[in-house]
Tab-separated table of C-alpha atoms and ligand atoms in Angstrom:
chain	number	residue	atom	x	y	z
A	1	VAL	CA	105.639	101.165	116.758
A	2	ASN	CA	105.938	97.429	117.112
A	3	LEU	CA	105.158	96.171	113.625
A	4	LEU	CA	104.931	92.553	114.723
A	5	GLU	CA	102.295	93.290	117.368
A	6	GLY	CA	100.407	95.448	114.882
A	7	VAL	CA	100.342	92.660	112.306
A	8	LYS	CA	99.192	90.122	114.894
A	9	LYS	CA	96.341	92.435	115.899
A	10	GLY	CA	95.349	92.889	112.267
A	11	ASP	CA	96.074	96.613	112.225
A	12	PRO	CA	95.853	97.571	108.508
A	13	LEU	CA	98.655	100.134	108.589
A	14	SER	CA	101.033	97.661	110.251
A	15	VAL	CA	100.100	94.951	107.749
A	16	SER	CA	100.669	97.368	104.897
A	17	ARG	CA	104.083	98.431	106.214
A	18	ALA	CA	105.060	94.837	106.876
A	19	ILE	CA	104.188	93.833	103.302
A	20	THR	CA	106.293	96.702	101.973
A	21	ALA	CA	109.231	95.683	104.171
A	22	ALA	CA	108.955	92.083	102.956
A	23	GLU	CA	108.582	93.231	99.364
A	24	ASN	CA	111.752	95.321	99.609
A	25	GLY	CA	113.650	92.462	101.188
A	26	THR	CA	114.771	94.566	104.145
A	27	PRO	CA	116.245	92.881	107.246
A	28	GLU	CA	113.184	94.101	109.181
A	29	GLY	CA	110.966	92.375	106.633
A	30	ARG	CA	112.887	89.145	106.979
A	31	THR	CA	112.742	89.291	110.792
A	32	LEU	CA	108.983	89.828	110.619
A	33	LEU	CA	108.432	86.938	108.226
A	34	ASP	CA	110.344	84.604	110.532
A	35	ALA	CA	108.446	85.910	113.564
A	36	ILE	CA	104.975	85.403	112.079
A	37	ALA	CA	105.749	81.940	110.673
A	38	PRO	CA	104.083	80.048	113.560
A	39	LEU	CA	100.820	81.893	112.815
A	40	VAL	CA	100.795	81.023	109.121
A	41	GLY	CA	98.683	78.286	107.568
A	42	ARG	CA	95.241	79.005	108.949
A	43	ALA	CA	93.784	81.078	106.119
A	44	LEU	CA	92.321	79.641	102.951
A	45	ARG	CA	94.151	80.975	99.887
A	46	VAL	CA	92.204	81.185	96.668
A	47	GLY	CA	93.788	82.190	93.366
A	48	PHE	CA	91.756	83.889	90.624
A	49	THR	CA	93.095	84.039	87.119
A	50	GLY	CA	91.765	84.467	83.607
A	51	PRO	CA	92.087	86.619	80.510
A	52	PRO	CA	92.135	90.436	80.856
A	53	GLY	CA	88.770	92.036	81.474
A	54	VAL	CA	86.701	88.920	82.218
A	55	GLY	CA	85.641	90.370	85.563
A	56	LYS	CA	88.188	88.974	88.027
A	57	SER	CA	88.270	92.128	90.172
A	58	THR	CA	84.489	92.535	90.017
A	59	THR	CA	84.046	88.924	91.083
A	60	ILE	CA	86.479	89.332	93.969
A	61	ASP	CA	84.782	92.535	95.104
A	62	ALA	CA	81.389	90.817	95.102
A	63	LEU	CA	82.820	87.782	96.874
A	64	VAL	CA	84.384	89.992	99.539
A	65	GLN	CA	80.939	91.397	100.329
A	66	VAL	CA	79.442	87.916	100.680
A	67	ILE	CA	82.320	86.810	102.898
A	68	ARG	CA	82.004	89.953	105.041
A	69	SER	CA	78.284	89.313	105.485
A	70	LYS	CA	79.335	86.092	107.208
A	71	GLY	CA	81.647	88.099	109.460
A	72	GLU	CA	84.913	86.592	108.241
A	73	ARG	CA	87.957	88.762	107.680
A	74	VAL	CA	89.361	88.790	104.191
A	75	GLY	CA	92.550	89.886	102.453
A	76	VAL	CA	92.817	90.669	98.751
A	77	ILE	CA	96.053	90.734	96.783
A	78	ALA	CA	95.860	91.994	93.214
A	79	VAL	CA	98.971	91.078	91.290
A	80	ASP	CA	99.367	93.573	88.513
A	81	PRO	CA	102.010	92.734	85.947
A	82	THR	CA	102.207	96.273	84.587
A	83	SER	CA	101.446	98.931	87.163
A	84	PRO	CA	99.921	99.131	90.636
A	85	PHE	CA	96.544	100.612	89.828
A	86	THR	CA	95.387	99.866	86.308
A	87	GLY	CA	93.020	97.106	87.371
A	88	GLY	CA	90.238	99.648	87.567
A	89	ALA	CA	87.422	97.692	89.083
A	90	LEU	CA	89.213	96.803	92.286
A	91	LEU	CA	90.149	100.346	93.114
A	92	GLY	CA	86.982	101.727	91.546
A	93	ASP	CA	84.687	99.538	93.570
A	94	ARG	CA	86.701	100.263	96.638
A	95	ILE	CA	85.861	103.899	96.270
A	96	ARG	CA	82.292	103.144	95.250
A	97	MET	CA	81.733	100.767	98.155
A	98	GLY	CA	82.663	103.645	100.416
A	99	LYS	CA	82.027	102.126	103.794
A	100	SER	CA	83.794	98.888	103.054
A	101	THR	CA	86.986	100.830	102.340
A	102	GLU	CA	86.923	101.704	106.020
A	103	ASP	CA	85.869	98.175	106.883
A	104	ALA	CA	88.779	96.925	108.992
A	105	GLY	CA	87.718	93.386	108.069
A	106	VAL	CA	88.904	93.866	104.483
A	107	PHE	CA	92.498	94.425	103.504
A	108	MET	CA	93.368	95.158	99.879
A	109	ARG	CA	96.817	95.294	98.406
A	110	SER	CA	98.128	95.656	94.892
A	111	MET	CA	101.504	94.129	94.073
A	112	ALA	CA	103.393	95.564	91.139
A	113	THR	CA	106.118	93.950	89.115
A	114	ARG	CA	109.414	94.620	90.755
A	115	GLY	CA	112.595	93.085	89.465
A	116	THR	CA	112.167	89.526	88.331
A	117	THR	CA	108.868	87.717	88.110
A	118	GLY	CA	110.240	85.227	90.590
A	119	GLY	CA	110.447	88.207	92.921
A	120	LEU	CA	106.792	88.990	92.335
A	121	SER	CA	105.777	85.473	93.202
A	122	ARG	CA	107.903	85.575	96.352
A	123	ALA	CA	106.492	88.955	97.403
A	124	THR	CA	102.945	87.713	96.822
A	125	GLN	CA	103.463	84.613	98.972
A	126	ASP	CA	105.061	86.726	101.706
A	127	ALA	CA	102.139	89.177	101.608
A	128	ALA	CA	99.715	86.258	101.871
A	129	ASP	CA	101.640	84.950	104.892
A	130	LEU	CA	101.422	88.356	106.576
A	131	LEU	CA	97.681	88.577	105.887
A	132	ASP	CA	97.281	85.044	107.196
A	133	ALA	CA	99.099	85.967	110.419
A	134	SER	CA	97.015	89.135	110.719
A	135	GLY	CA	93.891	87.011	111.107
A	136	ALA	CA	92.342	87.019	107.635
A	137	ALA	CA	90.259	83.865	107.247
A	138	ARG	CA	90.434	84.026	103.472
A	139	ILE	CA	92.997	85.452	101.124
A	140	LEU	CA	91.968	86.114	97.534
A	141	ILE	CA	94.729	86.540	94.976
A	142	GLU	CA	94.043	88.006	91.525
A	143	THR	CA	96.427	87.580	88.609
A	144	VAL	CA	95.870	88.136	84.922
A	145	GLY	CA	96.151	84.779	83.231
A	146	VAL	CA	98.441	85.753	80.421
A	147	GLY	CA	102.062	85.214	81.414
A	148	GLN	CA	103.173	81.863	82.754
A	149	SER	CA	104.463	83.517	85.931
A	150	GLU	CA	101.095	85.081	86.762
A	151	VAL	CA	99.391	81.759	86.219
A	152	GLU	CA	101.949	80.188	88.576
A	153	ILE	CA	101.101	82.711	91.287
A	154	ALA	CA	97.406	81.810	91.076
A	155	ARG	CA	98.304	78.130	91.158
A	156	ALA	CA	100.286	78.585	94.390
A	157	ALA	CA	96.987	78.953	96.290
A	158	ASP	CA	94.958	76.196	97.977
A	159	LEU	CA	92.414	76.406	95.193
A	160	THR	CA	92.506	78.073	91.784
A	161	ILE	CA	89.513	79.580	90.056
A	162	VAL	CA	89.791	80.269	86.349
A	163	ILE	CA	87.372	82.965	85.205
A	164	LEU	CA	86.253	83.157	81.585
A	165	SER	CA	83.599	85.153	79.816
A	166	PRO	CA	81.528	84.337	76.748
A	167	GLU	CA	83.056	87.371	75.027
A	168	SER	CA	85.812	87.538	72.468
A	169	GLY	CA	86.762	83.888	72.186
A	170	ASP	CA	88.062	83.716	75.765
A	171	GLY	CA	87.151	80.066	75.970
A	172	ILE	CA	89.100	79.003	72.908
A	173	GLN	CA	92.048	81.141	73.972
A	174	ALA	CA	91.947	79.605	77.445
A	175	MET	CA	91.827	76.071	76.077
A	176	LYS	CA	94.818	76.782	73.862
A	177	SER	CA	96.876	78.578	76.518
A	178	GLY	CA	96.670	75.669	78.942
A	179	ILE	CA	95.234	77.861	81.693
A	180	LEU	CA	92.420	75.336	82.199
A	181	GLU	CA	94.981	72.778	83.336
A	182	ILE	CA	95.287	74.625	86.638
A	183	ALA	CA	91.551	75.214	87.189
A	184	ASP	CA	89.939	73.669	90.270
A	185	VAL	CA	86.762	75.637	89.581
A	186	VAL	CA	85.791	77.382	86.347
A	187	LEU	CA	83.617	80.475	86.588
A	188	ILE	CA	81.870	81.726	83.472
A	189	ASN	CA	81.331	85.388	84.298
A	190	LYS	CA	79.268	87.839	82.225
A	191	ALA	CA	76.628	85.148	81.960
A	192	ASP	CA	74.248	87.976	81.002
A	193	ARG	CA	75.992	87.987	77.626
A	194	THR	CA	75.021	85.439	75.002
A	195	GLY	CA	77.174	82.354	74.669
A	196	ALA	CA	77.629	81.331	78.318
A	197	ASP	CA	75.865	77.993	77.811
A	198	LYS	CA	77.776	77.326	74.623
A	199	LEU	CA	81.046	78.102	76.416
A	200	GLU	CA	80.161	75.663	79.188
A	201	HIS	CA	79.305	73.044	76.582
A	202	ASP	CA	82.627	73.616	74.799
A	203	LEU	CA	84.536	73.424	78.069
A	204	ARG	CA	82.826	70.165	79.017
A	205	GLY	CA	83.743	68.855	75.584
A	206	ALA	CA	87.365	69.862	76.081
A	207	PHE	CA	87.420	68.284	79.562
A	208	ASP	CA	85.910	65.073	78.201
A	209	LEU	CA	88.691	64.773	75.656
A	210	ARG	CA	91.109	64.551	78.548
A	211	PRO	CA	89.083	62.368	80.840
A	212	SER	CA	91.317	62.373	83.914
A	213	ARG	CA	89.219	62.123	87.046
A	214	ARG	CA	90.299	65.586	88.103
A	215	GLN	CA	89.030	67.238	84.954
A	216	ALA	CA	85.667	65.514	85.198
A	217	ASP	CA	85.319	66.828	88.757
A	218	ILE	CA	85.836	70.479	87.931
A	219	PRO	CA	82.694	72.488	88.659
A	220	ILE	CA	81.695	75.013	86.001
A	221	LEU	CA	79.710	77.853	87.558
A	222	HIS	CA	78.036	80.924	86.052
A	223	SER	CA	77.991	84.477	87.384
A	224	GLU	CA	77.067	88.056	86.663
A	225	ALA	CA	79.576	89.551	89.024
A	226	PHE	CA	78.646	93.201	88.400
A	227	ARG	CA	75.269	92.543	90.013
A	228	GLY	CA	76.440	89.917	92.491
A	229	LYS	CA	74.531	87.127	90.785
A	230	GLY	CA	76.054	83.678	91.260
A	231	ILE	CA	78.566	84.890	93.830
A	232	PRO	CA	77.055	83.195	96.940
A	233	GLU	CA	77.002	80.022	94.812
A	234	LEU	CA	80.681	80.576	93.978
A	235	LEU	CA	81.512	80.785	97.683
A	236	ALA	CA	79.491	77.619	98.333
A	237	GLY	CA	81.307	75.915	95.443
A	238	VAL	CA	84.685	76.896	96.852
A	239	ASP	CA	83.771	75.660	100.322
A	240	ALA	CA	82.448	72.370	98.945
A	241	ALA	CA	85.626	71.828	96.917
A	242	VAL	CA	87.797	72.604	99.939
A	243	ALA	CA	85.801	70.269	102.196
A	244	ALA	CA	86.110	67.453	99.634
A	245	ARG	CA	89.864	68.016	99.329
A	246	LYS	CA	90.381	68.042	103.062
A	247	GLU	CA	88.434	64.798	103.233
A	248	ASN	CA	90.465	62.965	100.595
A	249	GLY	CA	93.873	64.372	101.510
A	250	GLU	CA	94.235	66.413	98.340
A	251	PHE	CA	94.282	69.675	100.312
A	252	ASP	CA	97.385	68.764	102.325
A	253	ARG	CA	99.055	67.166	99.323
A	254	ARG	CA	98.641	70.412	97.379
A	255	ARG	CA	100.041	72.490	100.248
A	256	ARG	CA	103.120	70.275	100.351
A	257	GLU	CA	103.536	70.456	96.591
A	258	ASN	CA	103.190	74.259	96.663
A	259	MET	CA	105.704	74.540	99.505
A	260	VAL	CA	108.225	72.430	97.613
A	261	ARG	CA	107.948	74.787	94.644
A	262	ARG	CA	108.127	77.826	96.901
A	263	LEU	CA	111.269	76.633	98.700
A	264	ARG	CA	112.907	75.775	95.423
A	265	SER	CA	112.379	79.267	94.049
A	266	LEU	CA	113.329	80.895	97.379
A	267	ALA	CA	116.619	78.998	97.420
A	268	GLU	CA	117.294	80.038	93.825
A	269	TYR	CA	116.547	83.635	94.741
A	270	MET	CA	118.913	83.514	97.732
A	271	ILE	CA	121.757	81.985	95.740
A	272	GLU	CA	121.374	84.562	93.014
A	273	ARG	CA	121.176	87.418	95.533
A	274	ASP	CA	124.309	86.238	97.341
A	275	LEU	CA	126.100	85.453	94.115
A	276	TRP	CA	125.967	89.009	92.811
A	277	ALA	CA	126.259	90.843	96.122
A	278	GLU	CA	128.940	93.553	95.812
A	279	ASP	CA	130.758	92.365	98.916
A	280	GLY	CA	130.696	88.764	97.746
A	281	ALA	CA	131.379	86.934	94.524
A	282	GLY	CA	129.911	89.758	92.425
A	283	GLY	CA	132.872	91.946	93.323
A	284	LYS	CA	135.295	89.408	91.843
A	285	LEU	CA	133.514	89.130	88.531
A	286	VAL	CA	135.610	91.587	86.505
A	287	THR	CA	138.919	90.300	87.858
A	288	LEU	CA	137.951	86.722	87.084
A	289	ALA	CA	136.902	87.628	83.553
A	290	GLU	CA	140.351	89.110	83.036
A	291	GLU	CA	141.972	85.951	84.373
A	292	VAL	CA	139.995	83.770	81.997
A	293	LEU	CA	141.032	85.955	79.045
A	294	ASN	CA	144.660	85.680	80.180
A	295	HIS	CA	144.374	81.904	80.481
A	296	ALA	CA	145.016	82.032	84.228
A	297	ARG	CA	141.805	80.010	84.710
A	298	THR	CA	139.207	78.394	82.490
A	299	SER	CA	135.698	79.836	82.407
A	300	TYR	CA	134.370	76.790	84.248
A	301	GLN	CA	136.964	77.132	86.979
A	302	ALA	CA	136.151	80.811	87.387
A	303	ALA	CA	132.399	80.135	87.600
A	304	GLU	CA	132.989	77.399	90.182
A	305	LEU	CA	134.985	79.831	92.243
A	306	LEU	CA	132.139	82.372	92.113
A	307	VAL	CA	129.599	79.805	93.234
A	308	ARG	CA	131.763	78.612	96.145
A	309	GLU	CA	132.379	82.215	97.162
A	310	ALA	CA	128.641	82.989	97.101
A	311	LEU	CA	127.702	79.930	99.135
A	312	LYS	CA	130.181	80.641	101.903
A	313	THR	CA	129.402	84.375	102.317
A	314	ARG	CA	126.184	83.967	104.316
B	1	GTP	N1	78.211	92.456	81.257
B	1	GTP	C1	78.946	92.205	82.324
B	1	GTP	N2	80.004	92.967	82.597
B	1	GTP	C2	80.736	92.670	83.695
B	1	GTP	C3	80.389	91.601	84.557
B	1	GTP	N3	81.309	91.536	85.553
B	1	GTP	C4	82.179	92.541	85.316
B	1	GTP	N4	81.845	93.224	84.209
B	1	GTP	C5	82.528	94.383	83.627
B	1	GTP	O1	83.694	93.958	82.940
B	1	GTP	C6	84.690	94.968	82.988
B	1	GTP	C7	86.012	94.372	83.465
B	1	GTP	O2	85.864	93.979	84.815
B	1	GTP	P1	87.088	93.741	85.786
B	1	GTP	O3	86.532	93.194	87.042
B	1	GTP	O4	87.944	94.929	85.844
B	1	GTP	O5	87.866	92.603	84.988
B	1	GTP	P2	89.298	91.996	85.331
B	1	GTP	O6	89.265	90.593	84.852
B	1	GTP	O7	89.641	92.202	86.761
B	1	GTP	O8	90.245	92.880	84.417
B	1	GTP	P3	91.847	92.988	84.448
B	1	GTP	O9	92.281	92.968	85.890
B	1	GTP	O10	92.148	94.272	83.765
B	1	GTP	O11	92.333	91.794	83.695
B	1	GTP	C8	84.147	96.048	83.915
B	1	GTP	O12	83.642	97.082	83.141
B	1	GTP	C9	83.041	95.333	84.669
B	1	GTP	O13	82.029	96.196	85.109
B	1	GTP	C10	79.234	90.814	84.249
B	1	GTP	O14	78.861	89.859	84.930
B	1	GTP	N5	78.566	91.163	83.112
B	2	MG	MG1	91.360	93.157	87.629
């Protein structure tokens, strides 16, 4: 099977295999990523983050249905910091929705922690690129907004939605954790519960204390994702924000900024990979340690040698 052709045609099995190859860092994965590069950049990437259990997956599921009703193809990436399928709602609704599981216009993928968190971020961006090349018009990325690295993954999108709920002091927690700093849109989900208006009021108050123009512009929307309420309005809010950003140049500026961060971390990953490769500098590590102990070299000289070795291997 030609994986590249399959990805380009949007064949789900090919996309799935391609993401796995990229995730595992195989040569085939790398070749594919280079080959699809000219097709990347068309899809809108939206990051969703927020405290555990606020309804991120439910919101995404509901949003997927609204997007599908407009006929657009959509890709979903759920970044799970612990295990592939604990998210519950995403998988649960997928089974419940029945038909939409077979809907070739929806592609869902869960990314599990593998190796370093930098690796997770890289794998997520690669998966988004593959979905982009496969013809998805929108790519929705869910991360739990607890660890800094997960928040970073959500921020690497074109637009970041922070979801809160009126329950269990989410708002206060969010204000303290700094997660609101990355919000382009705030969604107060579980608006059926008491306290949604108070939360909005508190958020406005917090935004007003830091009256940068950006903060004042952040829309605060309400939803009851489990019954689809407020979700068409969320999509409209996203589209309005994107249109405004394209108009004022913010959209392109953000893409450049994200790419700078992505290249920086990719270069760091490559150096580290090459540094510890068995056939490269990594193989000299024990010998060099011995030499330092025997005063044949200083530790700095030995480390310099390792770095030079790593940089010339590939
Ligand atoms: N009352 C109420 N419950 C909701 C609403 N939206 C989602 N839920 C419920 O909240 C629970 C958590 O929903 P999820 O969508 O799994 O939340 P999540 O943020 O993706 O959770 P994690 O991925 O585990 O962090 C589920 O039982 C949902 O049915 C809502 O608008 N109102
Ligand atoms: Mg979830």
